[in-house]
PDB file of C-alpha atoms in Angstrom:
ATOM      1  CA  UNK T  24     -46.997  57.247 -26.800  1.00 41.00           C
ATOM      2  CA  UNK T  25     -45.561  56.477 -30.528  1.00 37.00           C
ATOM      3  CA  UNK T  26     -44.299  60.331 -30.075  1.00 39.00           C
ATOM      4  CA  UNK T  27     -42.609  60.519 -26.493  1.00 38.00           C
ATOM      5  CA  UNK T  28     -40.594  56.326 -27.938  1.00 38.00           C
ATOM      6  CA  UNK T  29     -39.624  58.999 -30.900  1.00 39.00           C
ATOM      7  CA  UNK T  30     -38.540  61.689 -28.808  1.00 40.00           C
ATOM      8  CA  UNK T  31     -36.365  59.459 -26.494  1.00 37.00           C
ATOM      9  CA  UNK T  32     -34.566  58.008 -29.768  1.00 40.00           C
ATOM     10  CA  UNK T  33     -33.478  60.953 -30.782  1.00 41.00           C
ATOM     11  CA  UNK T  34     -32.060  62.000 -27.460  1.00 41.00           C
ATOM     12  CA  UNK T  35     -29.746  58.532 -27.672  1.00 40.00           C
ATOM     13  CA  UNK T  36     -26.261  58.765 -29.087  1.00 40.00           C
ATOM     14  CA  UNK T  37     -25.596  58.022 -32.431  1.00 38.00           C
ATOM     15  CA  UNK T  38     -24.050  55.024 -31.535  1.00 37.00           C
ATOM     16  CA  UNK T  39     -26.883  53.904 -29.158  1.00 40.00           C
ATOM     17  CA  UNK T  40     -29.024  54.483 -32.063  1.00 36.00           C
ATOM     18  CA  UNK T  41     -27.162  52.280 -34.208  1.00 35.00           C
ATOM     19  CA  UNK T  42     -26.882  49.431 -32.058  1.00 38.00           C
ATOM     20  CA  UNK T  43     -30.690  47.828 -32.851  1.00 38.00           C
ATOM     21  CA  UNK T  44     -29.065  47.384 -36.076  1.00 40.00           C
ATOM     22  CA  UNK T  45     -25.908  45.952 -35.280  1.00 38.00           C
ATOM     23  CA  UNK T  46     -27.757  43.385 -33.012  1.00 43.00           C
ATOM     24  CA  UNK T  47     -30.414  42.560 -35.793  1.00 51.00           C
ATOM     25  CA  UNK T  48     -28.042  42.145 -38.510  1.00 52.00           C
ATOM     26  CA  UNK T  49     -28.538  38.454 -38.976  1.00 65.00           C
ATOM     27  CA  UNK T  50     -32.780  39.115 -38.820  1.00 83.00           C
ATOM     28  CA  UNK T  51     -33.271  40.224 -42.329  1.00 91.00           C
ATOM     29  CA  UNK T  52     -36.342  41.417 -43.127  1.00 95.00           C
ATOM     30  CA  UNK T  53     -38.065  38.872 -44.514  1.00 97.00           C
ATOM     31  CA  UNK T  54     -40.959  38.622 -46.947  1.00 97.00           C
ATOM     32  CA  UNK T  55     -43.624  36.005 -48.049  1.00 96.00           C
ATOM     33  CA  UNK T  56     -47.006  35.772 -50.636  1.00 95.00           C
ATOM     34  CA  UNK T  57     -49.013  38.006 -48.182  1.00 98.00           C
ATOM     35  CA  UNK T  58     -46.678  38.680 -45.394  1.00 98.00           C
ATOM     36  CA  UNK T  59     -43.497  41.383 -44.606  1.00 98.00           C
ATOM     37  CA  UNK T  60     -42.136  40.367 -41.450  1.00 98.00           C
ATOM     38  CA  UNK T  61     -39.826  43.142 -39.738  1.00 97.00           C
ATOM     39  CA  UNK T  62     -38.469  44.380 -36.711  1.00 94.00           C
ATOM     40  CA  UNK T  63     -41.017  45.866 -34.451  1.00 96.00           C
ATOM     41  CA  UNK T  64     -40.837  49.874 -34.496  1.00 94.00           C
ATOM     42  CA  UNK T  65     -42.896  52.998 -32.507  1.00 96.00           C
ATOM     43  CA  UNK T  66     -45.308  52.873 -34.946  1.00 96.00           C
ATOM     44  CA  UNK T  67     -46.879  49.549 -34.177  1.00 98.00           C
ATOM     45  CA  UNK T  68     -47.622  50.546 -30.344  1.00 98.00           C
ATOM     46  CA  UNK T  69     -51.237  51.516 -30.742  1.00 98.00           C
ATOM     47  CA  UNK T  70     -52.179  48.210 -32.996  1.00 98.00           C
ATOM     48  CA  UNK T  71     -49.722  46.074 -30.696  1.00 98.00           C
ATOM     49  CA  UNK T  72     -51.719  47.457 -27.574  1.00 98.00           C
ATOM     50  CA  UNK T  73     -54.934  46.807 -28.632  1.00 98.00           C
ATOM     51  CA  UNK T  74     -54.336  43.630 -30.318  1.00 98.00           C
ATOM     52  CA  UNK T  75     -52.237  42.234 -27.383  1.00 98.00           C
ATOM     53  CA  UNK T  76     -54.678  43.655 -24.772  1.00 98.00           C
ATOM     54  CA  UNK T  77     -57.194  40.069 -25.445  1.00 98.00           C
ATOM     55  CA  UNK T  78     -57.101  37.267 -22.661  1.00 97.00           C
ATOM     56  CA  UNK T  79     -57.219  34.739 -25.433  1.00 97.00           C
ATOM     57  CA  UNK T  80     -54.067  35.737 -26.474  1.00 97.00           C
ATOM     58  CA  UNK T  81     -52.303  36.087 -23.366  1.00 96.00           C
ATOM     59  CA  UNK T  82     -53.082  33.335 -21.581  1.00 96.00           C
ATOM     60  CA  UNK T  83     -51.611  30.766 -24.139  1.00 96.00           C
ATOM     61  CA  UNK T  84     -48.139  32.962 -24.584  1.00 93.00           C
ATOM     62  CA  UNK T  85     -45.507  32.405 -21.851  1.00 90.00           C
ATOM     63  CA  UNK T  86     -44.311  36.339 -21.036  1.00 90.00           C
ATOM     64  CA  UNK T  87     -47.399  38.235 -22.040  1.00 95.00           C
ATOM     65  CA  UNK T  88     -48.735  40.446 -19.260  1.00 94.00           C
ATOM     66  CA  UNK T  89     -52.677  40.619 -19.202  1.00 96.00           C
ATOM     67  CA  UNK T  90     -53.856  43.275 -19.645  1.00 96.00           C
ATOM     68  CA  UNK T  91     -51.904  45.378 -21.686  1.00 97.00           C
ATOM     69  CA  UNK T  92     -51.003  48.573 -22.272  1.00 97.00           C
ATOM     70  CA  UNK T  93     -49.932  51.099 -24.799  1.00 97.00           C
ATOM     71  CA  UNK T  94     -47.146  51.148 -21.978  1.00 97.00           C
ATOM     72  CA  UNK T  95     -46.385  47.549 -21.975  1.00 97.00           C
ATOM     73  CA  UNK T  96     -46.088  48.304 -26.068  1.00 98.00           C
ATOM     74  CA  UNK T  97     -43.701  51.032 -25.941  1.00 97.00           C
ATOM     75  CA  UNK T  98     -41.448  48.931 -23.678  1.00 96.00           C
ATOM     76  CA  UNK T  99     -41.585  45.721 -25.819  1.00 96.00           C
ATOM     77  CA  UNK T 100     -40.425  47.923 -28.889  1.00 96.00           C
ATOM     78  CA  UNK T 101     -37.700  49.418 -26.842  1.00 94.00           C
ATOM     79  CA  UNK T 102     -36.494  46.218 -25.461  1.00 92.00           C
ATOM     80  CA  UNK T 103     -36.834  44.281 -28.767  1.00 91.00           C
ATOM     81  CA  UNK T 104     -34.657  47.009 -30.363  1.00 87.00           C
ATOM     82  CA  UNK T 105     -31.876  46.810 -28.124  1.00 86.00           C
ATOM     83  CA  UNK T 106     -31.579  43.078 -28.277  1.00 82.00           C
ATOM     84  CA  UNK T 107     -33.173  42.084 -24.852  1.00 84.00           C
ATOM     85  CA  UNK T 108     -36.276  40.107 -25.978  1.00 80.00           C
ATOM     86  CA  UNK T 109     -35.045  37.397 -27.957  1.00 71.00           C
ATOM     87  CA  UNK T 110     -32.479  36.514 -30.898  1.00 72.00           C
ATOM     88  CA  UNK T 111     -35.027  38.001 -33.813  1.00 89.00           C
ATOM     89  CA  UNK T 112     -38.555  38.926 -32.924  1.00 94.00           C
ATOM     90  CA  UNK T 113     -40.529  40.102 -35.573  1.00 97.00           C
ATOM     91  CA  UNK T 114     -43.705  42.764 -36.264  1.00 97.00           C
ATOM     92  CA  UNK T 115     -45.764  40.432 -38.500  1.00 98.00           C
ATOM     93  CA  UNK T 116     -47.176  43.049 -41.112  1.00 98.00           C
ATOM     94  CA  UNK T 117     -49.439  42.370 -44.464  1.00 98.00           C
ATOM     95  CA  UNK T 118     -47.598  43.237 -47.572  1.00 97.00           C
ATOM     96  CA  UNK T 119     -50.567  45.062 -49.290  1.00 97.00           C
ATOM     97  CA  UNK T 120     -50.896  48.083 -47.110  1.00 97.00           C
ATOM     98  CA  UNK T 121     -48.249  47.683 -44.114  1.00 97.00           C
ATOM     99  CA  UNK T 122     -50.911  46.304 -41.510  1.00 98.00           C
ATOM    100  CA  UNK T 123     -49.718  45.057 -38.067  1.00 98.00           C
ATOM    101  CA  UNK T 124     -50.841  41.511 -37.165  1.00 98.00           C
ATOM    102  CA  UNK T 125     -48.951  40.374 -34.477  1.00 98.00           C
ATOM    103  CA  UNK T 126     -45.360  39.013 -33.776  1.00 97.00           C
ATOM    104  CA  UNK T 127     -43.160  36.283 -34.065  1.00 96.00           C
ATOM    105  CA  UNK T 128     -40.141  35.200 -32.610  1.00 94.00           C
ATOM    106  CA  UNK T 129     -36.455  32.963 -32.879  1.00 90.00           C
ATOM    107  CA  UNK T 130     -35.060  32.354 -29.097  1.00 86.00           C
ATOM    108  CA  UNK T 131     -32.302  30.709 -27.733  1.00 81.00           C
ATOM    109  CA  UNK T 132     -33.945  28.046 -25.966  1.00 68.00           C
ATOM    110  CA  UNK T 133     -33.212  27.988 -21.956  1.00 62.00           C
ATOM    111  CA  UNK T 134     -30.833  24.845 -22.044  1.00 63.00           C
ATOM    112  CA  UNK T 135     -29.250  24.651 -25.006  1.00 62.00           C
ATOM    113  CA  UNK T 136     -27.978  26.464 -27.851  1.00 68.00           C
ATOM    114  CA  UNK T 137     -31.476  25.187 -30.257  1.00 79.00           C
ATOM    115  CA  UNK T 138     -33.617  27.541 -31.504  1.00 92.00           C
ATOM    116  CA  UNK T 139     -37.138  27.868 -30.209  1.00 94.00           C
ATOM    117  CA  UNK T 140     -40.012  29.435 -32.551  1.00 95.00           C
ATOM    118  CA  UNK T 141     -42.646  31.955 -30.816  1.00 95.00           C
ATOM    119  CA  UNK T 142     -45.685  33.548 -32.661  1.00 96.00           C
ATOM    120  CA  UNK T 143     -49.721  35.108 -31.956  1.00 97.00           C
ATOM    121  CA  UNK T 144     -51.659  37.044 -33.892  1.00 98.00           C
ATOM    122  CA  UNK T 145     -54.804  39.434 -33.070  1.00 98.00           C
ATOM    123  CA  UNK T 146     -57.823  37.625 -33.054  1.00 98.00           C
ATOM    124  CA  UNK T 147     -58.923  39.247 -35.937  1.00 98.00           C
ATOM    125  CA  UNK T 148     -56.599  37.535 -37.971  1.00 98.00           C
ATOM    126  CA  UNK T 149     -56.801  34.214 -36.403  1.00 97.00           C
ATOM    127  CA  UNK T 150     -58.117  31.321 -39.085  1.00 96.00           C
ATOM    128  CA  UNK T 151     -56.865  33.015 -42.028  1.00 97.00           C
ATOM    129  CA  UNK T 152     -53.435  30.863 -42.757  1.00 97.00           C
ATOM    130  CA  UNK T 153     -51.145  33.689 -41.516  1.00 98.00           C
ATOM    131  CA  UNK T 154     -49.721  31.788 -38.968  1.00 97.00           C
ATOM    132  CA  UNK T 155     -48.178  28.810 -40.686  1.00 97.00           C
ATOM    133  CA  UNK T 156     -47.089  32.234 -43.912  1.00 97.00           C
ATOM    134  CA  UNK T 157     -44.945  33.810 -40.758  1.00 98.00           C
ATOM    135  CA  UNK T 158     -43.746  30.629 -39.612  1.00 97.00           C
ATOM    136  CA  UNK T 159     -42.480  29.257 -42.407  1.00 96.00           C
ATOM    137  CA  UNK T 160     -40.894  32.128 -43.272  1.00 96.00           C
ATOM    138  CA  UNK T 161     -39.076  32.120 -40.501  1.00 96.00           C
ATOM    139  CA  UNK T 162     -38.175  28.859 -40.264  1.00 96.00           C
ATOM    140  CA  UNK T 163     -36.482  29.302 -44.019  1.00 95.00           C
ATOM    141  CA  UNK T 164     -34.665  31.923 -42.834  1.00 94.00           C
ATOM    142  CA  UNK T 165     -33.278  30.245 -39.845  1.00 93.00           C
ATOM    143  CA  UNK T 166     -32.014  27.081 -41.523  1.00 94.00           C
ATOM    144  CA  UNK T 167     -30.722  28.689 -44.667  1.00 93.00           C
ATOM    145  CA  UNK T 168     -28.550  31.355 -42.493  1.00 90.00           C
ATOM    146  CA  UNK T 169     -27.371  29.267 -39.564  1.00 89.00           C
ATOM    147  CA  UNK T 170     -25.632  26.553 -38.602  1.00 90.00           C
ATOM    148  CA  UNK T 171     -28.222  24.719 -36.691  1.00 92.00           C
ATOM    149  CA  UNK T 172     -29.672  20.776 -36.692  1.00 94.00           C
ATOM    150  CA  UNK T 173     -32.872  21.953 -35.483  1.00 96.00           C
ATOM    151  CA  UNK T 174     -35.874  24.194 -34.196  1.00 96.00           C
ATOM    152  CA  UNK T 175     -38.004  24.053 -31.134  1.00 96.00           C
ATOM    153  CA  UNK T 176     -41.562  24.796 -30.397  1.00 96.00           C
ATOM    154  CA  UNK T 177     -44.241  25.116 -27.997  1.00 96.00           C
ATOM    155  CA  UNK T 178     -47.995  25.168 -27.224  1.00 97.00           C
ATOM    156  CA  UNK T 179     -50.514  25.091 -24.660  1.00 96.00           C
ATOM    157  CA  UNK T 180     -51.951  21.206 -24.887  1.00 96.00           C
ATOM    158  CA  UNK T 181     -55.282  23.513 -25.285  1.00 96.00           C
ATOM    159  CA  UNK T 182     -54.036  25.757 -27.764  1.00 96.00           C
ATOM    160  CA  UNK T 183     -55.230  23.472 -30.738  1.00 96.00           C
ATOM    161  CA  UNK T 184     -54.953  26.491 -33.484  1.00 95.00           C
ATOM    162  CA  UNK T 185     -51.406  26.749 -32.378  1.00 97.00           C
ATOM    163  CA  UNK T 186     -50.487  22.990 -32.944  1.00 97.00           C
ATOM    164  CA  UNK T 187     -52.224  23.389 -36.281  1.00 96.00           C
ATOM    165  CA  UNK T 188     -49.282  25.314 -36.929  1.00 97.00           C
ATOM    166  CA  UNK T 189     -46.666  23.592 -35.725  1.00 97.00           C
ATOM    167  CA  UNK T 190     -47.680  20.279 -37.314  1.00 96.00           C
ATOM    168  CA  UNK T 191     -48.429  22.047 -40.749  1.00 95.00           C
ATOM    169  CA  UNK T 192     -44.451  23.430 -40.440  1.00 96.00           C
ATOM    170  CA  UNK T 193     -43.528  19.641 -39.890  1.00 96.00           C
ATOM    171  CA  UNK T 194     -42.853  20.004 -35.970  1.00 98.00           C
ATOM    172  CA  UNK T 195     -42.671  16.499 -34.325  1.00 97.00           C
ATOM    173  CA  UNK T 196     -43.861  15.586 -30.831  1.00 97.00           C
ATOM    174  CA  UNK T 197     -41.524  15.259 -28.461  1.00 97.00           C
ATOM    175  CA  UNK T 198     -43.150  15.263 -24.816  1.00 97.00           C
ATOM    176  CA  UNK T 199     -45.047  17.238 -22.420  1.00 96.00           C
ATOM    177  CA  UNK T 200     -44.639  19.572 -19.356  1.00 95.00           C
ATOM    178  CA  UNK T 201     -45.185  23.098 -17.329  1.00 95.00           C
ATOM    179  CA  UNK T 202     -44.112  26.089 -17.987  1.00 93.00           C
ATOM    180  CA  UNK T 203     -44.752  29.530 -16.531  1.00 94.00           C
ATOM    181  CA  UNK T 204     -47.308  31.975 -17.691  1.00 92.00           C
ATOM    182  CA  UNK T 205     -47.639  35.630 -16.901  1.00 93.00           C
ATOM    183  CA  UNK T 206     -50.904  36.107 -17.656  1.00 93.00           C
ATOM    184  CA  UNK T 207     -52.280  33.169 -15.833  1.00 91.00           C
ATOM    185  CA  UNK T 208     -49.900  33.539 -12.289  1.00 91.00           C
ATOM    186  CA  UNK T 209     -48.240  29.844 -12.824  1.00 94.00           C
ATOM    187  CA  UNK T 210     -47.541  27.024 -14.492  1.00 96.00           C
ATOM    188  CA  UNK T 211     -49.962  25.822 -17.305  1.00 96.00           C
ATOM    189  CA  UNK T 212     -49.371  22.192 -19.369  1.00 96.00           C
ATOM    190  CA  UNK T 213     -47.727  22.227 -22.575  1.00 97.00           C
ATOM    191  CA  UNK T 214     -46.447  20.184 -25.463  1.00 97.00           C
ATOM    192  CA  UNK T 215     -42.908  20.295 -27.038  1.00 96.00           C
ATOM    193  CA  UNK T 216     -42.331  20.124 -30.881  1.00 98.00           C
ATOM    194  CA  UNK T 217     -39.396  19.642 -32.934  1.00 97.00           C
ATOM    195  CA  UNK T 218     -38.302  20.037 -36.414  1.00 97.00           C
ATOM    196  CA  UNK T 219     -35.015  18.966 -37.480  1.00 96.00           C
ATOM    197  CA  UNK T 220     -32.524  20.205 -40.856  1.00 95.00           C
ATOM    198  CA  UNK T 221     -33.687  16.720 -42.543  1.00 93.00           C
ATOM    199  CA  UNK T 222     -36.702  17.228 -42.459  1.00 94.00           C
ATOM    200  CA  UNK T 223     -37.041  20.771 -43.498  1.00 95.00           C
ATOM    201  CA  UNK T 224     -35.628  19.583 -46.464  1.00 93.00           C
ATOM    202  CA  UNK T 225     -37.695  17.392 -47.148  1.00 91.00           C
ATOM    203  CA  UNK T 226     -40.351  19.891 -47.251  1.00 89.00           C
ATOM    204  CA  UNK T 227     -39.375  23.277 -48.076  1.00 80.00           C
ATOM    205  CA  UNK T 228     -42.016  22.722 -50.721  1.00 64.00           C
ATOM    206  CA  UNK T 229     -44.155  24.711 -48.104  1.00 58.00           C
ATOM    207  CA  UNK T 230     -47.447  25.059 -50.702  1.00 54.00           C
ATOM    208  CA  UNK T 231     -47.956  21.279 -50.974  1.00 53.00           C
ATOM    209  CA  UNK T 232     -48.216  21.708 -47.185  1.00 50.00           C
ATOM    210  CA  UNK T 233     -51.671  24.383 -46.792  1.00 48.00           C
TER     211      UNK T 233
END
């Protein structure tokens, strides 16, 4: 699979092949104590597959298909690269040795022009603070680089790992309501977070917040 995405790269034009860049030029890569997050590429299919292919997982993120295949991979990649899956979606990797985690995600949210913050991680990786690393991350970068008042989030009212997160990134609840899953067929229950510019800086000592 990681081979035939490859092979249909290098049949684009040069200037198709350029244009992943030109779209992602305002997701840097960014880096953290343990984390490198990056744009997603072929060679994170096989890991993406198998670590997205978990129920778990799928049933508490909005547009995850369940289950999943090196197929459904391959096409996130593609689509990621050529700017249809969000505004910057990253490949959450360790910085040691280049493993893939999971992904995370800044999206224009549905009604307005705020961002909205989207992240999982394979099981295998769950409980071990990487979460709130790639989140705060991501939140830096989005406040430092754009003009924006605040940032959005989201969780299954079940999801209590996931609200860990949010609250240790200094989200604050704003409501409740439904919103449609793949994996599940229909509309689940979840709660809406907010963090705003004042109160990022207030704490962009993230450390004193672990």
């Amino acid at each position: 699979m990681q081979s035939e995405l490859l092979r249909v790269d290098q049949l684009r034009s040069p200037e198709d092949r350029l244009r992943p860049d030109r779209l992602r030029s305002d997701c840097p890569v960014l880096l953290s104590q343990r984390l490198v997050l990056r744009a997603p590429h072929a060679e994170d299919i096989d890991a993406l597959a198998h670590l997205a292919n978990n129920a778990a997982i799928a049933t508490m993120v909005s547009r995850m298909p369940h289950p999943y295949t090196a197929t459904d991979a391959a096409d996130f990649v593609r689509r990621t690269n050529i700017g249809e899956i969000g505004k910057c979606v990253y490949a959450i990797t360790k910085a040691e040795n280049g493993e893939f985690l999971g992904c995370c995600a800044l999206e224009p949210h549905q009604h307005d022009e705020a961002l909205e913050l989207g992240y999982w991680l394979g099981e295998p990786y769950w409980n071990k603070g990487y979460g709130t690393e790639a989140a705060h991350a991501l939140i830096d970068m989005a406040f430092r680089t754009r003009d924006i008042d605040h940032i959005d989030a989201r969780c299954r009212v079940t999801n209590i790992a996931s609200r860990r997160v949010i609250q240790k990134c200094g989200f604050q609840f704003q409501g409740s309501g439904m919103v449609g899953n793949l994996a599940m067929g229909g509309m689940v229950p979840v709660e809406w977070y907010r963090l705003d510019r004042k109160t990022w800086m207030s704490l962009k000592s993230w450390g004193e917040m672990r």
